[in-house]
Amino acid sequence: MQDGRDSESPWKASSDRQTEREAKRVAVLRTAARAFNETGYHNTSLDDIARRLNVTKPTIYYYVRNKEEILFECVRIGLEMLDEASNDVNGHGGSAYDELIVVMRKYAEIVTMDFGMCVIRVGEEPLTEESRRTLRSLKRGIDRKFRRLIERGIKEGSLAPCDPKIAAFTVAGALSWIARWYSPNGGLSAQDIAAQCIDLLMNGLGKGGPSGEVRPPA
């Protein structure tokens, strides 16, 4: 039975138009994130982003209000991806050690991607104080999840006793720094880099003495 609409009509259903618009908006944001990562936020103009997309500058304004909104959205998406990485793993079985490894692997992968890299290379500093507060709240949430996971590992004995706060800062800081120097054209893939960094973080550099403590330099 026909619903009265011409199947050949050039007008898309409202839901289809909304989906298409959102896809194009994400394309604008992703292109902008890539430009920010490569040349810096202040050195990237809306004209630059439009040229990369092969569209006019007014077209950009159909999806975003200004460059600041673009950066806010890029960082927000990156932080939400990092936050979701923990949600996908925490409490789904296995030891805290195993879960931490998976979260670290996902974290390292995300910071080598456009939005995740933008969190580290650009961040929230160019934004207004209100926008910075919103994004820093997301960062605190990610930090709390790292701490809780480490605390659980210490309690169950799968992780060595340590200060969860310092441990969380160290892990997130080391993995985040990958975004600063990672190059997709480098000799190692993002997965290889993540594996080596995680191995160093979990097992350390020193062999340690008979007591298991790291020996001081001679």
PDB file of C-alpha atoms in Angstrom:
ATOM      1  CA  MET A   1       0.000   0.000   0.000  1.00  0.00           C
ATOM      2  CA  GLN A   2       1.390   3.432  -0.934  1.00  0.00           C
ATOM      3  CA  ASP A   3       1.729   6.049   1.790  1.00  0.00           C
ATOM      4  CA  GLY A   4       1.065   8.907  -0.618  1.00  0.00           C
ATOM      5  CA  ARG A   5       4.749   9.800  -1.127  1.00  0.00           C
ATOM      6  CA  ASP A   6       6.399   9.544  -4.527  1.00  0.00           C
ATOM      7  CA  SER A   7       9.289   7.089  -4.239  1.00  0.00           C
ATOM      8  CA  GLU A   8      11.164   9.199  -6.781  1.00  0.00           C
ATOM      9  CA  SER A   9      10.710  12.425  -4.824  1.00  0.00           C
ATOM     10  CA  PRO A  10      13.946  14.445  -4.476  1.00  0.00           C
ATOM     11  CA  TRP A  11      12.897  15.496  -0.972  1.00  0.00           C
ATOM     12  CA  LYS A  12      14.290  13.285   1.745  1.00  0.00           C
ATOM     13  CA  ALA A  13      12.386  12.340   4.869  1.00  0.00           C
ATOM     14  CA  SER A  14      13.103  14.568   7.844  1.00  0.00           C
ATOM     15  CA  SER A  15      15.086  11.854   9.642  1.00  0.00           C
ATOM     16  CA  ASP A  16      17.205  11.285   6.528  1.00  0.00           C
ATOM     17  CA  ARG A  17      17.979  14.977   6.190  1.00  0.00           C
ATOM     18  CA  GLN A  18      18.932  15.173   9.859  1.00  0.00           C
ATOM     19  CA  THR A  19      21.241  12.165   9.552  1.00  0.00           C
ATOM     20  CA  GLU A  20      22.893  13.640   6.468  1.00  0.00           C
ATOM     21  CA  ARG A  21      23.346  17.018   8.139  1.00  0.00           C
ATOM     22  CA  GLU A  22      24.920  15.427  11.210  1.00  0.00           C
ATOM     23  CA  ALA A  23      27.290  13.391   9.033  1.00  0.00           C
ATOM     24  CA  LYS A  24      28.385  16.553   7.233  1.00  0.00           C
ATOM     25  CA  ARG A  25      28.780  18.399  10.540  1.00  0.00           C
ATOM     26  CA  VAL A  26      31.038  15.630  11.850  1.00  0.00           C
ATOM     27  CA  ALA A  27      33.037  15.846   8.602  1.00  0.00           C
ATOM     28  CA  VAL A  28      33.545  19.573   9.219  1.00  0.00           C
ATOM     29  CA  LEU A  29      34.665  18.914  12.791  1.00  0.00           C
ATOM     30  CA  ARG A  30      36.985  16.052  11.838  1.00  0.00           C
ATOM     31  CA  THR A  31      38.597  18.109   9.069  1.00  0.00           C
ATOM     32  CA  ALA A  32      39.046  21.003  11.482  1.00  0.00           C
ATOM     33  CA  ALA A  33      40.568  18.732  14.136  1.00  0.00           C
ATOM     34  CA  ARG A  34      43.055  17.440  11.587  1.00  0.00           C
ATOM     35  CA  ALA A  35      43.964  20.996  10.578  1.00  0.00           C
ATOM     36  CA  PHE A  36      44.344  22.102  14.212  1.00  0.00           C
ATOM     37  CA  ASN A  37      46.583  19.124  14.900  1.00  0.00           C
ATOM     38  CA  GLU A  38      48.779  19.804  11.890  1.00  0.00           C
ATOM     39  CA  THR A  39      49.110  23.591  11.896  1.00  0.00           C
ATOM     40  CA  GLY A  40      47.760  24.742  15.266  1.00  0.00           C
ATOM     41  CA  TYR A  41      44.477  26.324  16.295  1.00  0.00           C
ATOM     42  CA  HIS A  42      45.549  29.941  15.859  1.00  0.00           C
ATOM     43  CA  ASN A  43      47.150  29.246  12.479  1.00  0.00           C
ATOM     44  CA  THR A  44      43.992  27.628  11.109  1.00  0.00           C
ATOM     45  CA  SER A  45      41.173  29.762   9.721  1.00  0.00           C
ATOM     46  CA  LEU A  46      37.653  28.856   8.673  1.00  0.00           C
ATOM     47  CA  ASP A  47      38.815  29.538   5.113  1.00  0.00           C
ATOM     48  CA  ASP A  48      41.488  26.855   5.551  1.00  0.00           C
ATOM     49  CA  ILE A  49      38.899  24.358   6.765  1.00  0.00           C
ATOM     50  CA  ALA A  50      36.565  25.223   3.890  1.00  0.00           C
ATOM     51  CA  ARG A  51      39.371  24.707   1.366  1.00  0.00           C
ATOM     52  CA  ARG A  52      40.175  21.302   2.813  1.00  0.00           C
ATOM     53  CA  LEU A  53      36.518  20.339   2.430  1.00  0.00           C
ATOM     54  CA  ASN A  54      36.268  21.953  -1.001  1.00  0.00           C
ATOM     55  CA  VAL A  55      33.281  24.033   0.114  1.00  0.00           C
ATOM     56  CA  THR A  56      32.646  27.734   0.625  1.00  0.00           C
ATOM     57  CA  LYS A  57      33.151  29.462   3.965  1.00  0.00           C
ATOM     58  CA  PRO A  58      29.394  30.242   4.287  1.00  0.00           C
ATOM     59  CA  THR A  59      28.778  26.489   4.061  1.00  0.00           C
ATOM     60  CA  ILE A  60      30.814  26.014   7.248  1.00  0.00           C
ATOM     61  CA  TYR A  61      28.492  28.420   9.071  1.00  0.00           C
ATOM     62  CA  TYR A  62      25.566  26.140   8.302  1.00  0.00           C
ATOM     63  CA  TYR A  63      27.060  23.570  10.685  1.00  0.00           C
ATOM     64  CA  VAL A  64      28.881  25.660  13.313  1.00  0.00           C
ATOM     65  CA  ARG A  65      28.734  29.220  14.622  1.00  0.00           C
ATOM     66  CA  ASN A  66      32.458  29.973  14.743  1.00  0.00           C
ATOM     67  CA  LYS A  67      35.943  28.521  15.130  1.00  0.00           C
ATOM     68  CA  GLU A  68      35.693  28.416  18.914  1.00  0.00           C
ATOM     69  CA  GLU A  69      32.628  26.205  18.726  1.00  0.00           C
ATOM     70  CA  ILE A  70      34.513  23.918  16.358  1.00  0.00           C
ATOM     71  CA  LEU A  71      37.390  23.502  18.815  1.00  0.00           C
ATOM     72  CA  PHE A  72      35.024  22.986  21.743  1.00  0.00           C
ATOM     73  CA  GLU A  73      33.181  20.242  19.868  1.00  0.00           C
ATOM     74  CA  CYS A  74      36.400  18.573  18.691  1.00  0.00           C
ATOM     75  CA  VAL A  75      37.797  18.394  22.228  1.00  0.00           C
ATOM     76  CA  ARG A  76      34.442  17.360  23.690  1.00  0.00           C
ATOM     77  CA  ILE A  77      34.119  14.487  21.219  1.00  0.00           C
ATOM     78  CA  GLY A  78      37.687  13.381  21.946  1.00  0.00           C
ATOM     79  CA  LEU A  79      37.108  13.412  25.704  1.00  0.00           C
ATOM     80  CA  GLU A  80      33.836  11.547  25.376  1.00  0.00           C
ATOM     81  CA  MET A  81      35.604   8.901  23.289  1.00  0.00           C
ATOM     82  CA  LEU A  82      38.195   8.506  26.059  1.00  0.00           C
ATOM     83  CA  ASP A  83      35.470   8.357  28.693  1.00  0.00           C
ATOM     84  CA  GLU A  84      33.529   5.757  26.706  1.00  0.00           C
ATOM     85  CA  ALA A  85      36.663   3.602  26.484  1.00  0.00           C
ATOM     86  CA  SER A  86      36.438   3.082  30.240  1.00  0.00           C
ATOM     87  CA  ASN A  87      32.689   2.495  30.190  1.00  0.00           C
ATOM     88  CA  ASP A  88      33.104  -0.287  27.645  1.00  0.00           C
ATOM     89  CA  VAL A  89      35.472  -2.203  29.916  1.00  0.00           C
ATOM     90  CA  ASN A  90      35.005  -1.388  33.605  1.00  0.00           C
ATOM     91  CA  GLY A  91      33.052  -3.967  35.551  1.00  0.00           C
ATOM     92  CA  HIS A  92      32.695  -6.394  32.662  1.00  0.00           C
ATOM     93  CA  GLY A  93      34.582  -9.226  34.282  1.00  0.00           C
ATOM     94  CA  GLY A  94      38.239 -10.065  34.703  1.00  0.00           C
ATOM     95  CA  SER A  95      40.742  -8.565  37.091  1.00  0.00           C
ATOM     96  CA  ALA A  96      41.340  -4.848  37.399  1.00  0.00           C
ATOM     97  CA  TYR A  97      44.759  -5.503  35.871  1.00  0.00           C
ATOM     98  CA  ASP A  98      43.189  -6.990  32.747  1.00  0.00           C
ATOM     99  CA  GLU A  99      40.638  -4.205  32.510  1.00  0.00           C
ATOM    100  CA  LEU A 100      43.317  -1.548  32.959  1.00  0.00           C
ATOM    101  CA  ILE A 101      45.332  -3.018  30.079  1.00  0.00           C
ATOM    102  CA  VAL A 102      42.300  -2.856  27.782  1.00  0.00           C
ATOM    103  CA  VAL A 103      41.442   0.710  28.843  1.00  0.00           C
ATOM    104  CA  MET A 104      45.056   1.805  28.301  1.00  0.00           C
ATOM    105  CA  ARG A 105      45.098   0.216  24.871  1.00  0.00           C
ATOM    106  CA  LYS A 106      41.888   2.005  23.878  1.00  0.00           C
ATOM    107  CA  TYR A 107      43.161   5.279  25.351  1.00  0.00           C
ATOM    108  CA  ALA A 108      46.404   5.078  23.368  1.00  0.00           C
ATOM    109  CA  GLU A 109      44.498   4.291  20.195  1.00  0.00           C
ATOM    110  CA  ILE A 110      42.117   7.231  20.622  1.00  0.00           C
ATOM    111  CA  VAL A 111      44.877   9.822  21.159  1.00  0.00           C
ATOM    112  CA  THR A 112      46.318   8.861  17.758  1.00  0.00           C
ATOM    113  CA  MET A 113      42.972   9.667  16.099  1.00  0.00           C
ATOM    114  CA  ASP A 114      41.828  13.113  14.947  1.00  0.00           C
ATOM    115  CA  PHE A 115      39.559  14.091  17.859  1.00  0.00           C
ATOM    116  CA  GLY A 116      41.625  12.393  20.551  1.00  0.00           C
ATOM    117  CA  MET A 117      44.802  13.992  19.245  1.00  0.00           C
ATOM    118  CA  CYS A 118      43.106  17.397  19.318  1.00  0.00           C
ATOM    119  CA  VAL A 119      42.478  16.953  23.054  1.00  0.00           C
ATOM    120  CA  ILE A 120      46.222  16.711  23.618  1.00  0.00           C
ATOM    121  CA  ARG A 121      47.759  18.899  20.915  1.00  0.00           C
ATOM    122  CA  VAL A 122      45.312  21.807  21.215  1.00  0.00           C
ATOM    123  CA  GLY A 123      43.149  21.259  24.290  1.00  0.00           C
ATOM    124  CA  GLU A 124      40.818  23.758  25.892  1.00  0.00           C
ATOM    125  CA  GLU A 125      43.201  26.654  26.576  1.00  0.00           C
ATOM    126  CA  PRO A 126      42.102  28.824  23.597  1.00  0.00           C
ATOM    127  CA  LEU A 127      38.464  28.643  24.729  1.00  0.00           C
ATOM    128  CA  THR A 128      36.395  30.756  27.105  1.00  0.00           C
ATOM    129  CA  GLU A 129      36.458  30.036  30.816  1.00  0.00           C
ATOM    130  CA  GLU A 130      32.955  28.546  30.680  1.00  0.00           C
ATOM    131  CA  SER A 131      33.927  26.152  27.905  1.00  0.00           C
ATOM    132  CA  ARG A 132      37.132  25.216  29.726  1.00  0.00           C
ATOM    133  CA  ARG A 133      35.171  24.369  32.874  1.00  0.00           C
ATOM    134  CA  THR A 134      32.891  22.040  30.924  1.00  0.00           C
ATOM    135  CA  LEU A 135      35.779  20.204  29.287  1.00  0.00           C
ATOM    136  CA  ARG A 136      37.833  19.998  32.478  1.00  0.00           C
ATOM    137  CA  SER A 137      34.859  18.394  34.185  1.00  0.00           C
ATOM    138  CA  LEU A 138      34.968  15.664  31.540  1.00  0.00           C
ATOM    139  CA  LYS A 139      38.702  15.245  32.166  1.00  0.00           C
ATOM    140  CA  ARG A 140      38.122  14.847  35.897  1.00  0.00           C
ATOM    141  CA  GLY A 141      35.592  12.121  35.193  1.00  0.00           C
ATOM    142  CA  ILE A 142      38.142  10.182  33.122  1.00  0.00           C
ATOM    143  CA  ASP A 143      40.740  10.597  35.877  1.00  0.00           C
ATOM    144  CA  ARG A 144      38.327   9.315  38.524  1.00  0.00           C
ATOM    145  CA  LYS A 145      37.681   6.168  36.497  1.00  0.00           C
ATOM    146  CA  PHE A 146      41.406   5.497  36.190  1.00  0.00           C
ATOM    147  CA  ARG A 147      41.831   5.966  39.936  1.00  0.00           C
ATOM    148  CA  ARG A 148      38.924   3.679  40.829  1.00  0.00           C
ATOM    149  CA  LEU A 149      40.232   0.968  38.540  1.00  0.00           C
ATOM    150  CA  ILE A 150      43.711   1.219  40.061  1.00  0.00           C
ATOM    151  CA  GLU A 151      42.281   1.236  43.587  1.00  0.00           C
ATOM    152  CA  ARG A 152      40.319  -1.916  42.811  1.00  0.00           C
ATOM    153  CA  GLY A 153      43.431  -3.570  41.435  1.00  0.00           C
ATOM    154  CA  ILE A 154      45.369  -2.762  44.597  1.00  0.00           C
ATOM    155  CA  LYS A 155      42.611  -4.168  46.806  1.00  0.00           C
ATOM    156  CA  GLU A 156      42.309  -7.398  44.854  1.00  0.00           C
ATOM    157  CA  GLY A 157      46.091  -7.778  44.611  1.00  0.00           C
ATOM    158  CA  SER A 158      46.396  -7.672  40.810  1.00  0.00           C
ATOM    159  CA  LEU A 159      48.192  -4.307  40.960  1.00  0.00           C
ATOM    160  CA  ALA A 160      51.111  -3.316  43.185  1.00  0.00           C
ATOM    161  CA  PRO A 161      50.435  -0.993  46.136  1.00  0.00           C
ATOM    162  CA  CYS A 162      50.800   2.639  45.044  1.00  0.00           C
ATOM    163  CA  ASP A 163      49.201   6.053  45.255  1.00  0.00           C
ATOM    164  CA  PRO A 164      46.210   5.743  42.874  1.00  0.00           C
ATOM    165  CA  LYS A 165      46.250   9.482  42.164  1.00  0.00           C
ATOM    166  CA  ILE A 166      49.910   9.532  41.123  1.00  0.00           C
ATOM    167  CA  ALA A 167      49.487   6.280  39.209  1.00  0.00           C
ATOM    168  CA  ALA A 168      46.472   7.609  37.280  1.00  0.00           C
ATOM    169  CA  PHE A 169      48.302  10.842  36.427  1.00  0.00           C
ATOM    170  CA  THR A 170      51.356   8.895  35.282  1.00  0.00           C
ATOM    171  CA  VAL A 171      49.424   6.452  33.107  1.00  0.00           C
ATOM    172  CA  ALA A 172      47.208   9.094  31.481  1.00  0.00           C
ATOM    173  CA  GLY A 173      50.113  11.485  31.041  1.00  0.00           C
ATOM    174  CA  ALA A 174      52.360   8.911  29.387  1.00  0.00           C
ATOM    175  CA  LEU A 175      49.666   7.670  27.039  1.00  0.00           C
ATOM    176  CA  SER A 176      48.492  11.188  26.214  1.00  0.00           C
ATOM    177  CA  TRP A 177      52.002  12.224  25.220  1.00  0.00           C
ATOM    178  CA  ILE A 178      51.882   9.716  22.362  1.00  0.00           C
ATOM    179  CA  ALA A 179      49.631  12.221  20.569  1.00  0.00           C
ATOM    180  CA  ARG A 180      52.445  14.785  20.631  1.00  0.00           C
ATOM    181  CA  TRP A 181      54.909  12.767  18.608  1.00  0.00           C
ATOM    182  CA  TYR A 182      52.893  10.066  16.850  1.00  0.00           C
ATOM    183  CA  SER A 183      52.965  10.105  13.053  1.00  0.00           C
ATOM    184  CA  PRO A 184      50.833   7.772  10.915  1.00  0.00           C
ATOM    185  CA  ASN A 185      53.754   7.711   8.471  1.00  0.00           C
ATOM    186  CA  GLY A 186      56.200   6.530  11.121  1.00  0.00           C
ATOM    187  CA  GLY A 187      57.822   3.128  11.362  1.00  0.00           C
ATOM    188  CA  LEU A 188      55.453   1.846  14.063  1.00  0.00           C
ATOM    189  CA  SER A 189      51.681   1.539  13.975  1.00  0.00           C
ATOM    190  CA  ALA A 190      49.520   3.039  16.697  1.00  0.00           C
ATOM    191  CA  GLN A 191      48.905  -0.485  18.007  1.00  0.00           C
ATOM    192  CA  ASP A 192      52.640  -1.245  18.197  1.00  0.00           C
ATOM    193  CA  ILE A 193      53.336   1.991  20.029  1.00  0.00           C
ATOM    194  CA  ALA A 194      50.497   1.356  22.467  1.00  0.00           C
ATOM    195  CA  ALA A 195      51.749  -2.174  23.196  1.00  0.00           C
ATOM    196  CA  GLN A 196      55.289  -1.004  23.934  1.00  0.00           C
ATOM    197  CA  CYS A 197      54.192   1.948  26.084  1.00  0.00           C
ATOM    198  CA  ILE A 198      51.796  -0.198  28.091  1.00  0.00           C
ATOM    199  CA  ASP A 199      54.473  -2.840  28.626  1.00  0.00           C
ATOM    200  CA  LEU A 200      56.847  -0.192  29.991  1.00  0.00           C
ATOM    201  CA  LEU A 201      54.180   1.311  32.218  1.00  0.00           C
ATOM    202  CA  MET A 202      53.134  -2.038  33.657  1.00  0.00           C
ATOM    203  CA  ASN A 203      56.564  -3.675  33.895  1.00  0.00           C
ATOM    204  CA  GLY A 204      59.031  -0.788  34.146  1.00  0.00           C
ATOM    205  CA  LEU A 205      62.571  -0.356  32.867  1.00  0.00           C
ATOM    206  CA  GLY A 206      64.646  -1.612  35.792  1.00  0.00           C
ATOM    207  CA  LYS A 207      65.038  -5.259  36.714  1.00  0.00           C
ATOM    208  CA  GLY A 208      65.170  -4.366  40.400  1.00  0.00           C
ATOM    209  CA  GLY A 209      67.265  -5.907  43.147  1.00  0.00           C
ATOM    210  CA  PRO A 210      66.625  -9.060  45.165  1.00  0.00           C
ATOM    211  CA  SER A 211      63.943  -7.284  47.176  1.00  0.00           C
ATOM    212  CA  GLY A 212      62.148  -6.207  44.029  1.00  0.00           C
ATOM    213  CA  GLU A 213      63.046  -2.567  44.552  1.00  0.00           C
ATOM    214  CA  VAL A 214      64.676  -0.549  41.826  1.00  0.00           C
ATOM    215  CA  ARG A 215      68.368  -0.096  42.520  1.00  0.00           C
ATOM    216  CA  PRO A 216      69.629   3.503  42.717  1.00  0.00           C
ATOM    217  CA  PRO A 217      72.210   4.607  40.153  1.00  0.00           C
ATOM    218  CA  ALA A 218      75.830   3.951  41.064  1.00  0.00           C
TER     219      ALA A 218
END
